[in-house]
């Protein structure tokens, strides 16, 4: 298997999808769409996949607006991940990727319109999707049939013509590099907490969970408040 950076350099979308399948767990249309959008954005911006030093310096950032399968395609193709602080999640709920150079804050935003893409789905696939995924029912045979359609549509999405997307040059307001904070120990659970997340009650430090605060969390519906049962 070729290295991912090489596959991106050669614009081998099928090869990238193989890696993405390992990472994401399955092949689906929006995983492929994330790869396609990334390849377009990298080409338009004239950059490659994050390399060793780029991933340390956060030289390129990927700003995603959805936490769907699309975003896993973006992480695999661009190398910008949640963990290397090069993936920024903006909670607008749109299928869009903005790739931006930290050097100049010039970026390219690639937006995909789900309604426009829907016309590419065979009617049978839409029917199966509603039954198996939306309503969470469907026989094992129907599930298998859906996955077959999914792979088929995904392979088509890997090579979607650019005019299926809205592609625009954007200037992105500068985003700070991930700061390193000191850690403070919670006086209830004894765990270490990143300083800005510490809550003081009667001058004693607590983690947000022990303080009983609502904590912003990214769940299926996006960023929302969540109460941890610690
Ligand atoms: Zn998926
Ligand atoms: Zn605690």
GROMACS .gro file of C-alpha atoms and ligand atoms in nm:
model
  232
    1UNK     CA    1   0.000   0.000   0.000
    2UNK     CA    2   0.134   0.341  -0.097
    3UNK     CA    3   0.166   0.611   0.167
    4UNK     CA    4  -0.132   0.845   0.189
    5UNK     CA    5   0.073   1.154   0.099
    6UNK     CA    6   0.187   0.980  -0.220
    7UNK     CA    7  -0.169   0.881  -0.307
    8UNK     CA    8  -0.282   1.241  -0.266
    9UNK     CA    9   0.013   1.362  -0.475
   10UNK     CA   10  -0.091   1.122  -0.751
   11UNK     CA   11  -0.456   1.218  -0.698
   12UNK     CA   12  -0.541   0.850  -0.660
   13UNK     CA   13  -0.892   0.894  -0.518
   14UNK     CA   14  -0.965   0.518  -0.508
   15UNK     CA   15  -0.646   0.454  -0.313
   16UNK     CA   16  -0.737   0.726  -0.061
   17UNK     CA   17  -1.085   0.574  -0.026
   18UNK     CA   18  -0.927   0.241   0.075
   19UNK     CA   19  -0.749   0.414   0.365
   20UNK     CA   20  -1.064   0.608   0.449
   21UNK     CA   21  -1.259   0.282   0.470
   22UNK     CA   22  -1.015   0.151   0.733
   23UNK     CA   23  -1.043   0.475   0.929
   24UNK     CA   24  -1.418   0.534   0.898
   25UNK     CA   25  -1.537   0.173   0.915
   26UNK     CA   26  -1.733   0.165   0.591
   27UNK     CA   27  -1.752   0.315   0.246
   28UNK     CA   28  -2.034   0.563   0.194
   29UNK     CA   29  -2.113   0.850  -0.044
   30UNK     CA   30  -2.028   1.133   0.196
   31UNK     CA   31  -1.693   0.979   0.290
   32UNK     CA   32  -1.607   0.989  -0.081
   33UNK     CA   33  -1.750   1.340  -0.106
   34UNK     CA   34  -1.514   1.453   0.170
   35UNK     CA   35  -1.220   1.310  -0.026
   36UNK     CA   36  -1.334   1.476  -0.349
   37UNK     CA   37  -1.389   1.813  -0.179
   38UNK     CA   38  -1.043   1.786  -0.020
   39UNK     CA   39  -0.872   1.707  -0.349
   40UNK     CA   40  -1.044   2.006  -0.511
   41UNK     CA   41  -0.953   2.238  -0.222
   42UNK     CA   42  -0.588   2.120  -0.218
   43UNK     CA   43  -0.560   2.168  -0.594
   44UNK     CA   44  -0.720   2.515  -0.586
   45UNK     CA   45  -0.501   2.623  -0.295
   46UNK     CA   46  -0.189   2.464  -0.440
   47UNK     CA   47  -0.107   2.257  -0.132
   48UNK     CA   48  -0.055   1.888  -0.064
   49UNK     CA   49  -0.156   1.667   0.225
   50UNK     CA   50  -0.014   1.775   0.563
   51UNK     CA   51   0.335   1.633   0.594
   52UNK     CA   52   0.541   1.559   0.902
   53UNK     CA   53   0.642   1.916   0.982
   54UNK     CA   54   0.313   2.064   0.861
   55UNK     CA   55   0.120   1.855   1.109
   56UNK     CA   56   0.339   1.984   1.391
   57UNK     CA   57   0.327   2.348   1.278
   58UNK     CA   58  -0.044   2.340   1.190
   59UNK     CA   59   0.055   2.507   0.859
   60UNK     CA   60  -0.270   2.416   0.686
   61UNK     CA   61  -0.607   2.408   0.855
   62UNK     CA   62  -0.920   2.232   0.744
   63UNK     CA   63  -1.239   2.398   0.863
   64UNK     CA   64  -1.537   2.166   0.844
   65UNK     CA   65  -1.900   2.259   0.905
   66UNK     CA   66  -2.045   1.913   0.963
   67UNK     CA   67  -1.963   1.611   1.175
   68UNK     CA   68  -2.093   1.364   0.917
   69UNK     CA   69  -1.901   1.099   0.722
   70UNK     CA   70  -1.779   1.387   0.501
   71UNK     CA   71  -1.545   1.503   0.777
   72UNK     CA   72  -1.371   1.165   0.801
   73UNK     CA   73  -1.303   1.184   0.426
   74UNK     CA   74  -1.150   1.529   0.486
   75UNK     CA   75  -0.931   1.410   0.775
   76UNK     CA   76  -0.790   1.118   0.576
   77UNK     CA   77  -0.733   1.313   0.255
   78UNK     CA   78  -0.590   1.636   0.401
   79UNK     CA   79  -0.415   1.493   0.708
   80UNK     CA   80  -0.580   1.770   0.915
   81UNK     CA   81  -0.725   1.595   1.219
   82UNK     CA   82  -0.887   1.680   1.547
   83UNK     CA   83  -0.581   1.549   1.728
   84UNK     CA   84  -0.317   1.749   1.542
   85UNK     CA   85  -0.522   2.068   1.593
   86UNK     CA   86  -0.545   2.128   1.220
   87UNK     CA   87  -0.913   2.045   1.201
   88UNK     CA   88  -1.151   2.318   1.308
   89UNK     CA   89  -1.517   2.235   1.354
   90UNK     CA   90  -1.764   2.516   1.290
   91UNK     CA   91  -2.117   2.429   1.388
   92UNK     CA   92  -2.317   2.561   1.093
   93UNK     CA   93  -2.440   2.220   0.984
   94UNK     CA   94  -2.341   2.254   0.617
   95UNK     CA   95  -2.153   2.009   0.399
   96UNK     CA   96  -1.855   2.236   0.347
   97UNK     CA   97  -1.479   2.237   0.379
   98UNK     CA   98  -1.251   2.539   0.388
   99UNK     CA   99  -0.883   2.471   0.349
  100UNK     CA  100  -0.662   2.759   0.457
  101UNK     CA  101  -0.291   2.841   0.470
  102UNK     CA  102  -0.184   2.974   0.806
  103UNK     CA  103   0.088   3.181   0.635
  104UNK     CA  104  -0.150   3.410   0.447
  105UNK     CA  105  -0.498   3.314   0.574
  106UNK     CA  106  -0.601   3.264   0.216
  107UNK     CA  107  -0.840   2.979   0.178
  108UNK     CA  108  -1.067   2.788  -0.055
  109UNK     CA  109  -1.418   2.692   0.056
  110UNK     CA  110  -1.583   2.396  -0.114
  111UNK     CA  111  -1.955   2.350  -0.048
  112UNK     CA  112  -2.164   2.052  -0.161
  113UNK     CA  113  -2.539   2.081  -0.199
  114UNK     CA  114  -2.713   1.764  -0.082
  115UNK     CA  115  -3.024   1.840  -0.284
  116UNK     CA  116  -2.824   1.863  -0.604
  117UNK     CA  117  -2.647   1.536  -0.525
  118UNK     CA  118  -2.969   1.353  -0.451
  119UNK     CA  119  -3.048   1.335  -0.822
  120UNK     CA  120  -2.749   1.103  -0.861
  121UNK     CA  121  -2.897   0.839  -0.629
  122UNK     CA  122  -3.093   0.555  -0.785
  123UNK     CA  123  -3.453   0.562  -0.641
  124UNK     CA  124  -3.403   0.216  -0.491
  125UNK     CA  125  -3.100   0.341  -0.293
  126UNK     CA  126  -3.300   0.633  -0.147
  127UNK     CA  127  -3.579   0.397  -0.046
  128UNK     CA  128  -3.333   0.161   0.121
  129UNK     CA  129  -3.158   0.450   0.294
  130UNK     CA  130  -3.484   0.572   0.447
  131UNK     CA  131  -3.569   0.227   0.575
  132UNK     CA  132  -3.228   0.111   0.698
  133UNK     CA  133  -3.062   0.434   0.820
  134UNK     CA  134  -3.337   0.690   0.887
  135UNK     CA  135  -3.598   0.458   1.037
  136UNK     CA  136  -3.336   0.214   1.166
  137UNK     CA  137  -3.525  -0.092   1.047
  138UNK     CA  138  -3.457  -0.312   0.745
  139UNK     CA  139  -3.362  -0.674   0.704
  140UNK     CA  140  -2.999  -0.792   0.689
  141UNK     CA  141  -3.047  -0.844   0.313
  142UNK     CA  142  -3.170  -0.487   0.270
  143UNK     CA  143  -2.875  -0.356   0.468
  144UNK     CA  144  -2.636  -0.549   0.243
  145UNK     CA  145  -2.810  -0.420  -0.065
  146UNK     CA  146  -2.781  -0.063   0.064
  147UNK     CA  147  -2.407  -0.099   0.128
  148UNK     CA  148  -2.363  -0.218  -0.231
  149UNK     CA  149  -2.542   0.092  -0.361
  150UNK     CA  150  -2.343   0.306  -0.120
  151UNK     CA  151  -2.010   0.182  -0.255
  152UNK     CA  152  -2.129   0.236  -0.610
  153UNK     CA  153  -2.238   0.594  -0.542
  154UNK     CA  154  -1.920   0.660  -0.340
  155UNK     CA  155  -1.700   0.558  -0.636
  156UNK     CA  156  -1.898   0.800  -0.853
  157UNK     CA  157  -1.862   1.081  -0.597
  158UNK     CA  158  -1.482   1.039  -0.600
  159UNK     CA  159  -1.484   1.189  -0.948
  160UNK     CA  160  -1.772   1.434  -0.927
  161UNK     CA  161  -1.728   1.722  -1.173
  162UNK     CA  162  -1.633   2.049  -1.006
  163UNK     CA  163  -1.958   2.215  -1.108
  164UNK     CA  164  -2.142   2.003  -0.855
  165UNK     CA  165  -1.970   2.212  -0.588
  166UNK     CA  166  -1.968   2.578  -0.499
  167UNK     CA  167  -1.600   2.671  -0.491
  168UNK     CA  168  -1.489   3.011  -0.365
  169UNK     CA  169  -1.172   3.187  -0.253
  170UNK     CA  170  -1.207   3.315   0.099
  171UNK     CA  171  -1.004   3.517   0.347
  172UNK     CA  172  -1.022   3.348   0.685
  173UNK     CA  173  -0.985   3.546   1.009
  174UNK     CA  174  -0.665   3.425   1.181
  175UNK     CA  175  -0.702   3.133   1.420
  176UNK     CA  176  -0.459   3.094   1.708
  177UNK     CA  177  -0.219   2.800   1.719
  178UNK     CA  178  -0.310   2.544   1.984
  179UNK     CA  179  -0.177   2.694   2.308
  180UNK     CA  180  -0.014   2.480   2.575
  181UNK     CA  181  -0.177   2.529   2.912
  182UNK     CA  182  -0.074   2.425   3.259
  183UNK     CA  183  -0.287   2.164   3.432
  184UNK     CA  184  -0.468   2.211   3.760
  185UNK     CA  185  -0.595   1.928   3.980
  186UNK     CA  186  -0.969   1.906   4.048
  187UNK     CA  187  -1.028   1.915   4.421
  188UNK     CA  188  -1.307   1.656   4.400
  189UNK     CA  189  -1.204   1.382   4.152
  190UNK     CA  190  -0.830   1.450   4.167
  191UNK     CA  191  -0.789   1.449   3.789
  192UNK     CA  192  -0.576   1.705   3.605
  193UNK     CA  193  -0.762   1.967   3.404
  194UNK     CA  194  -0.643   2.214   3.138
  195UNK     CA  195  -0.632   2.551   3.320
  196UNK     CA  196  -0.894   2.742   3.114
  197UNK     CA  197  -1.148   2.465   3.180
  198UNK     CA  198  -1.119   2.483   3.556
  199UNK     CA  199  -1.419   2.614   3.752
  200UNK     CA  200  -1.359   2.780   4.091
  201UNK     CA  201  -1.616   2.732   4.363
  202UNK     CA  202  -1.530   2.896   4.697
  203UNK     CA  203  -1.182   2.946   4.552
  204UNK     CA  204  -1.132   2.573   4.509
  205UNK     CA  205  -1.063   2.436   4.161
  206UNK     CA  206  -1.301   2.181   4.007
  207UNK     CA  207  -1.337   2.017   3.670
  208UNK     CA  208  -1.658   2.108   3.487
  209UNK     CA  209  -1.796   1.759   3.545
  210UNK     CA  210  -1.754   1.776   3.924
  211UNK     CA  211  -1.886   2.134   3.924
  212UNK     CA  212  -2.204   1.993   3.770
  213UNK     CA  213  -2.180   2.231   3.475
  214UNK     CA  214  -2.331   2.178   3.136
  215UNK     CA  215  -2.042   2.106   2.903
  216UNK     CA  216  -2.040   2.181   2.529
  217UNK     CA  217  -1.991   1.855   2.339
  218UNK     CA  218  -2.000   1.757   1.974
  219UNK     CA  219  -2.261   1.487   1.941
  220UNK     CA  220  -2.463   1.375   1.638
  221UNK     CA  221  -2.663   1.697   1.623
  222UNK     CA  222  -2.356   1.921   1.645
  223UNK     CA  223  -2.228   2.121   1.944
  224UNK     CA  224  -2.470   2.102   2.230
  225UNK     CA  225  -2.473   2.114   2.609
  226UNK     CA  226  -2.417   1.787   2.782
  227UNK     CA  227  -2.419   1.698   3.148
  228UNK     CA  228  -2.169   1.437   3.253
  229UNK     CA  229  -2.281   1.194   3.523
  230UNK     CA  230  -1.955   1.204   3.719
  231LIG    ZN1  231  -2.015   0.686   0.652
  232LIG    ZN1  232  -1.335   1.658   3.899
   0.00000   0.00000   0.00000
